[in-house]
mmCIF file of N, CA and C in Angstrom:
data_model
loop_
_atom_site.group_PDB
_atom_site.id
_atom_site.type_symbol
_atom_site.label_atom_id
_atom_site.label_comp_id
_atom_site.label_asym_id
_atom_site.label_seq_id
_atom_site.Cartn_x
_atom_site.Cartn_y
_atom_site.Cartn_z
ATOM 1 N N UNK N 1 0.837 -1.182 0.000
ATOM 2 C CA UNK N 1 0.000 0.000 0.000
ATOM 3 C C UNK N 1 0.881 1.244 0.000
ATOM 4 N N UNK N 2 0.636 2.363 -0.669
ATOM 5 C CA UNK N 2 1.220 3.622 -0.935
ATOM 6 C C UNK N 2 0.276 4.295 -0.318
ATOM 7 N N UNK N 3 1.071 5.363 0.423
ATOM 8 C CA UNK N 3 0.413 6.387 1.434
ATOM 9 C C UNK N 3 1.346 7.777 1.264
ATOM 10 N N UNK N 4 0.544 8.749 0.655
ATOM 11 C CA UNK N 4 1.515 9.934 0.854
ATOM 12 C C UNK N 4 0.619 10.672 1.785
ATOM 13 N N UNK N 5 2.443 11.353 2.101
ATOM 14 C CA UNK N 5 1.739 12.380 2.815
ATOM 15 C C UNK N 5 2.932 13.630 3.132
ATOM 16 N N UNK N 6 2.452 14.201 3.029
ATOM 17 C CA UNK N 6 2.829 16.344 2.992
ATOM 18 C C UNK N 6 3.953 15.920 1.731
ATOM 19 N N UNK N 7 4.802 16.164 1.599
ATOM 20 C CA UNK N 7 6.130 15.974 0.656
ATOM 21 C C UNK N 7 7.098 14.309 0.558
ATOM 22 N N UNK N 8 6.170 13.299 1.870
ATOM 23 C CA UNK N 8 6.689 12.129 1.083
ATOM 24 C C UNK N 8 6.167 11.021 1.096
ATOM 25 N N UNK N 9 6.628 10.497 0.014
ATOM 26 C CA UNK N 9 6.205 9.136 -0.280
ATOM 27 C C UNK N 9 6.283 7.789 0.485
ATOM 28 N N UNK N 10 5.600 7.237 1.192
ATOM 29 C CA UNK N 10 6.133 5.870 1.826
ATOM 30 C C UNK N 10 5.267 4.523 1.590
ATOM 31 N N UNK N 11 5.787 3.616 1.656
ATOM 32 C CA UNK N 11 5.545 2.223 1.110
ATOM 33 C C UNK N 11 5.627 1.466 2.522
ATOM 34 N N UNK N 12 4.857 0.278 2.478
ATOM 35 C CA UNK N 12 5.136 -0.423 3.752
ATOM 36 C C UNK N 12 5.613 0.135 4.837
ATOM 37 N N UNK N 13 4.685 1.187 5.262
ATOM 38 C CA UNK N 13 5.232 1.646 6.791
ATOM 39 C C UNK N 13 5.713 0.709 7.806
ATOM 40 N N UNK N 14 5.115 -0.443 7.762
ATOM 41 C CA UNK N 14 6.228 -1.407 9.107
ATOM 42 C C UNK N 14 7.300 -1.849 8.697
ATOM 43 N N UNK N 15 8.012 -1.834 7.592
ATOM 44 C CA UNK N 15 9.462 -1.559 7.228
ATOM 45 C C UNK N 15 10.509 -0.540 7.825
ATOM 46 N N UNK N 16 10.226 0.766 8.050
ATOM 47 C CA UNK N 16 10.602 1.842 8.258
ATOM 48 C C UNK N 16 10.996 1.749 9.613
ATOM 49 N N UNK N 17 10.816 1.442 10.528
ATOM 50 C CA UNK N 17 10.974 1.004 11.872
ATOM 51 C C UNK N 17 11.864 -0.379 11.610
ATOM 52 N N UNK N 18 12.319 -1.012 10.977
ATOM 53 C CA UNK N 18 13.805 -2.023 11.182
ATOM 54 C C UNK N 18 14.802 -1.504 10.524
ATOM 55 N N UNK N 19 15.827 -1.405 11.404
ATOM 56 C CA UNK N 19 17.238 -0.681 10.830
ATOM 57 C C UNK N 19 17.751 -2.346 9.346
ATOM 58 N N UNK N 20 18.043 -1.077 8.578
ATOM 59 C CA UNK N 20 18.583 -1.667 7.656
ATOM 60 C C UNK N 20 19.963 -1.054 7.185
ATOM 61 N N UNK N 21 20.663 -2.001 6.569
ATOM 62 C CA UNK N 21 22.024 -1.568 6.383
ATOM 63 C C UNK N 21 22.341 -0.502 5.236
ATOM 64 N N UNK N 22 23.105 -0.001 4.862
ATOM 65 C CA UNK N 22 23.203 1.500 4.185
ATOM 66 C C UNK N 22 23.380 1.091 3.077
ATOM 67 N N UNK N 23 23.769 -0.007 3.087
ATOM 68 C CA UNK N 23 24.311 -0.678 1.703
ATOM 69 C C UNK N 23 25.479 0.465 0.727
ATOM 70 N N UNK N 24 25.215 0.657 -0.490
ATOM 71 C CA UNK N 24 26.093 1.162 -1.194
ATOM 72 C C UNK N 24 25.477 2.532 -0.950
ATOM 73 N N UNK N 25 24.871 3.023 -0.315
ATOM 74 C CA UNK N 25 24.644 4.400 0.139
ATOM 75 C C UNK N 25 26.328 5.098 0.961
ATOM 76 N N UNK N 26 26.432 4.195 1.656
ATOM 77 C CA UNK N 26 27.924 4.733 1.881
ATOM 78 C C UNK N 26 28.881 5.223 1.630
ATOM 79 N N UNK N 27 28.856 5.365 0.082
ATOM 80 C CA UNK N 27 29.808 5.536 -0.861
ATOM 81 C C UNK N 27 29.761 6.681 -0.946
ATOM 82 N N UNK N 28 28.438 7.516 -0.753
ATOM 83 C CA UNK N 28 28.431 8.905 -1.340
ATOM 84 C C UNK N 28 29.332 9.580 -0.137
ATOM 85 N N UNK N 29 28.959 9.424 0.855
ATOM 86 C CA UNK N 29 29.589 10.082 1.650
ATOM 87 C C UNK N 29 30.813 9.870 2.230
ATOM 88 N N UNK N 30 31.632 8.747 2.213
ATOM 89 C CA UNK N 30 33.028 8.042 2.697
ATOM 90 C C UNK N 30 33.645 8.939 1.109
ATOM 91 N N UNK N 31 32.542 9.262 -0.147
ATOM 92 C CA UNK N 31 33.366 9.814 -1.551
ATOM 93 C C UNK N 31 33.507 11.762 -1.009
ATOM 94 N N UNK N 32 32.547 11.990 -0.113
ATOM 95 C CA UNK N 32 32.949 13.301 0.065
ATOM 96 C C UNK N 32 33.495 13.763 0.826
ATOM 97 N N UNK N 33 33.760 12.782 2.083
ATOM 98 C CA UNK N 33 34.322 12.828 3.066
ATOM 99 C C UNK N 33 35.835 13.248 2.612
ATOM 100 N N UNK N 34 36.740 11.962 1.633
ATOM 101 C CA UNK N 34 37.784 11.829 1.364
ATOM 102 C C UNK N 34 38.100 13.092 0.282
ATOM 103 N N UNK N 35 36.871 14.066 -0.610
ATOM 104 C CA UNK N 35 37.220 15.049 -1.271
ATOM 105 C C UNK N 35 37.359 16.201 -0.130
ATOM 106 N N UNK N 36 36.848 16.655 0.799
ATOM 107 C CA UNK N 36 36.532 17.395 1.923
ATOM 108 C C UNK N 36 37.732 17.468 2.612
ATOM 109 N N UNK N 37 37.929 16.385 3.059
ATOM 110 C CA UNK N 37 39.524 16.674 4.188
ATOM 111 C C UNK N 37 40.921 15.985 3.160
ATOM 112 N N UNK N 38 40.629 16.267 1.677
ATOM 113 C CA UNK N 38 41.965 16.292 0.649
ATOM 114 C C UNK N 38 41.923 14.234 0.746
ATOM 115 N N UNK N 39 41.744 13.481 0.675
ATOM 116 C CA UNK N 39 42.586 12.658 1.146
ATOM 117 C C UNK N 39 42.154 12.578 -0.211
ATOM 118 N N UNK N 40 41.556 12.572 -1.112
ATOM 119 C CA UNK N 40 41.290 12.318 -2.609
ATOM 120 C C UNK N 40 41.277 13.911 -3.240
ATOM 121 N N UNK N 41 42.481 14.323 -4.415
ATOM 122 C CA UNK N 41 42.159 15.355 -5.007
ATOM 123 C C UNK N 41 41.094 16.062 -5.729
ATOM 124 N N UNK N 42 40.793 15.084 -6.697
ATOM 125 C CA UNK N 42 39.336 15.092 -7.358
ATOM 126 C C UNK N 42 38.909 13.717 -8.034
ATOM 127 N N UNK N 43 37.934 13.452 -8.440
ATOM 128 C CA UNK N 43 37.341 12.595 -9.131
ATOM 129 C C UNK N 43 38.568 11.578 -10.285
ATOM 130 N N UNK N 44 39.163 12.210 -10.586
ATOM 131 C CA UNK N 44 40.329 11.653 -11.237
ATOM 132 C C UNK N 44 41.532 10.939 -10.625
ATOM 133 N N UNK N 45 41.922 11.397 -9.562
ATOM 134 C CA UNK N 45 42.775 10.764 -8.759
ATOM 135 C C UNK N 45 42.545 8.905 -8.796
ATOM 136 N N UNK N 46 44.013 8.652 -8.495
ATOM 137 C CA UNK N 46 43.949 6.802 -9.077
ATOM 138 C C UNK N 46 44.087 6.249 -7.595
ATOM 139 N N UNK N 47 42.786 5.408 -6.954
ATOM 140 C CA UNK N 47 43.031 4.894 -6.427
ATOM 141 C C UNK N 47 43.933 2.955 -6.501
ATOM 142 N N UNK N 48 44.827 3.003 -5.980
ATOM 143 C CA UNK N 48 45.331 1.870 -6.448
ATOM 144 C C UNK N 48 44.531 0.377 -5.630
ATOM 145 N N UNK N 49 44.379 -0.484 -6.863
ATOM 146 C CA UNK N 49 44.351 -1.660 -6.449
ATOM 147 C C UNK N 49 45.085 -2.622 -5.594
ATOM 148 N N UNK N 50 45.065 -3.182 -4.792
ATOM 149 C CA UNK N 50 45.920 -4.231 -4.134
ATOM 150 C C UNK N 50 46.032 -5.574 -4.246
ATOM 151 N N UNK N 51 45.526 -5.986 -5.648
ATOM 152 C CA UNK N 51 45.799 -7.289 -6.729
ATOM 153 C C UNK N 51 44.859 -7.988 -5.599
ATOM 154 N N UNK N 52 44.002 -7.999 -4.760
ATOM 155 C CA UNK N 52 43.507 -9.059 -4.216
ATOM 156 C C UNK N 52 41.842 -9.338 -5.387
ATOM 157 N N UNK N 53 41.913 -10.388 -5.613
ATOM 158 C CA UNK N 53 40.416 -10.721 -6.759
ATOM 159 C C UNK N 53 39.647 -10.582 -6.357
ATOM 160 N N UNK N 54 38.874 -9.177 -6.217
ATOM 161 C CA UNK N 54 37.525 -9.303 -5.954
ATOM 162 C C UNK N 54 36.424 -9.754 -6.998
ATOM 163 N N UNK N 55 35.115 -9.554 -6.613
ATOM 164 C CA UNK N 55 33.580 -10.438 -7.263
ATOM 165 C C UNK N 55 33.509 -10.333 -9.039
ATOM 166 N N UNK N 56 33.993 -8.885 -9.372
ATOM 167 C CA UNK N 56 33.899 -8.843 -10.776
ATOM 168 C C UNK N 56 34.817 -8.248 -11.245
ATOM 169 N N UNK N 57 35.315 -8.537 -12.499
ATOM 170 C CA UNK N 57 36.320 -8.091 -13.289
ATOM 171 C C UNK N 57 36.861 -6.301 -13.531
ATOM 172 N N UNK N 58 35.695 -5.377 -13.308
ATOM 173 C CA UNK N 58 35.779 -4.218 -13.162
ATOM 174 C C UNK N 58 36.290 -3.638 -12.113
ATOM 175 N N UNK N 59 36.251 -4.677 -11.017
ATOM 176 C CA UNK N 59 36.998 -4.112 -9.490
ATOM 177 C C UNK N 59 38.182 -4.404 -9.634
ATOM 178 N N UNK N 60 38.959 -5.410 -11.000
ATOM 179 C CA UNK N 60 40.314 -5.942 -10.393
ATOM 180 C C UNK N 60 40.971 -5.319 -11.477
ATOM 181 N N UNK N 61 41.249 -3.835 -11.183
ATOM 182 C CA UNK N 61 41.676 -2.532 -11.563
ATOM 183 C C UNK N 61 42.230 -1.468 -10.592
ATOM 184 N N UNK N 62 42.852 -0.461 -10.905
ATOM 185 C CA UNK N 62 43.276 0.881 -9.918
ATOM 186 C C UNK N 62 41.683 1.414 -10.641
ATOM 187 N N UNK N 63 41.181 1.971 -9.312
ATOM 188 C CA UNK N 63 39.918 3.623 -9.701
ATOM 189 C C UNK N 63 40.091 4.570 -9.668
ATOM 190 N N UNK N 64 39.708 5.421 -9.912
ATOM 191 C CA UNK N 64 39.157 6.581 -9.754
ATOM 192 C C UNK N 64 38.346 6.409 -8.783
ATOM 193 N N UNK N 65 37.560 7.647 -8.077
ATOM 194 C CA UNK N 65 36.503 7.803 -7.424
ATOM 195 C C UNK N 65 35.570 8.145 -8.708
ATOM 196 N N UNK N 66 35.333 8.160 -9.576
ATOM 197 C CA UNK N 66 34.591 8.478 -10.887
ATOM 198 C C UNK N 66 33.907 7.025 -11.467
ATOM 199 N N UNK N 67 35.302 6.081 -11.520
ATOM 200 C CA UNK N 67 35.185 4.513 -12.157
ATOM 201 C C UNK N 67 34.495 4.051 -10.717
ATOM 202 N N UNK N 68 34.920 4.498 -9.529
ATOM 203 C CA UNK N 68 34.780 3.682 -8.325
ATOM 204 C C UNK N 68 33.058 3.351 -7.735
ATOM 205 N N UNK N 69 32.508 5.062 -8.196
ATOM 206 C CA UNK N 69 31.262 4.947 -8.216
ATOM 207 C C UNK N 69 30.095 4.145 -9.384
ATOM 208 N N UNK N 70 30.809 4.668 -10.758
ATOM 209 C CA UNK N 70 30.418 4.254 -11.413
ATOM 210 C C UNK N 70 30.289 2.323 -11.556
ATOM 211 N N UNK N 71 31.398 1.696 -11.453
ATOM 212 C CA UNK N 71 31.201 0.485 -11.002
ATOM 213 C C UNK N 71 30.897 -0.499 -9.830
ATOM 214 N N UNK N 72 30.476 0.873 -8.819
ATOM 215 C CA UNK N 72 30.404 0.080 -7.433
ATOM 216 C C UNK N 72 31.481 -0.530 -7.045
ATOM 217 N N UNK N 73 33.026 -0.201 -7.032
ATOM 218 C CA UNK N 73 33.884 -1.021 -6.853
ATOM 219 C C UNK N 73 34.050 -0.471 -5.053
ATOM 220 N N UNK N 74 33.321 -1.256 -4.884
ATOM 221 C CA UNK N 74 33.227 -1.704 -2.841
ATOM 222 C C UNK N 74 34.838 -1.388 -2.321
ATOM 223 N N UNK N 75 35.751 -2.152 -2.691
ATOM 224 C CA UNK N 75 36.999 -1.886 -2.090
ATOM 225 C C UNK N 75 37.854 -0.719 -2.309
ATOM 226 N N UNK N 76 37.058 0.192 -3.209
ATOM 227 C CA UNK N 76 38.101 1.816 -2.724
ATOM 228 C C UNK N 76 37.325 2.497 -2.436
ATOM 229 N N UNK N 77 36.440 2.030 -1.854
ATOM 230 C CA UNK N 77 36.065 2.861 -0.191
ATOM 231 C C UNK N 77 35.722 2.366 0.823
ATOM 232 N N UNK N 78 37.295 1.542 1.070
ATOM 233 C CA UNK N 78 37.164 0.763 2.200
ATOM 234 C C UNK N 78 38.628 2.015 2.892
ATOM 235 N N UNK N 79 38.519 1.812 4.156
ATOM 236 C CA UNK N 79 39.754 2.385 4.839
ATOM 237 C C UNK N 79 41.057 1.793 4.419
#
């Protein structure tokens, strides 16, 4: 059932009440965090790979934060 109300939209209200994990939401902000206090110059900067094989062939590369988002590559935005 869909229920709006004032400016938002919600679906299954007894969902909303169990914490769920952030999933790849994380990214946006661990990506601005690291533009914010320099630790990444800009979007271009190469993050390097550490040859370990991750799930798909697009992660087992150096990123960008550009490629990193764009492919979901989970491990360069890990600490």
């Amino acid at each position: 059932m869909v229920k709006r109300l004032s400016l938002f939209l919600t679906c299954r209200d007894s969902l909303i009440h169990i914490p769920h994990s952030p999933a790849s939401t994380f990214k946006i902000l661990n990506a601005l965090i690291a533009l914010e206090t320099g630790v990444i110059e800009d979007t271009n900067e190469v993050i390097k790979w550490d040859g370990v094989n991750p799930a798909w062939d697009k992660w087992n590369q150096d990123q960008t934060l550009a490629t990193g988002m764009k492919y979901s590559a989970l491990w360069a935005f890990r600490a």
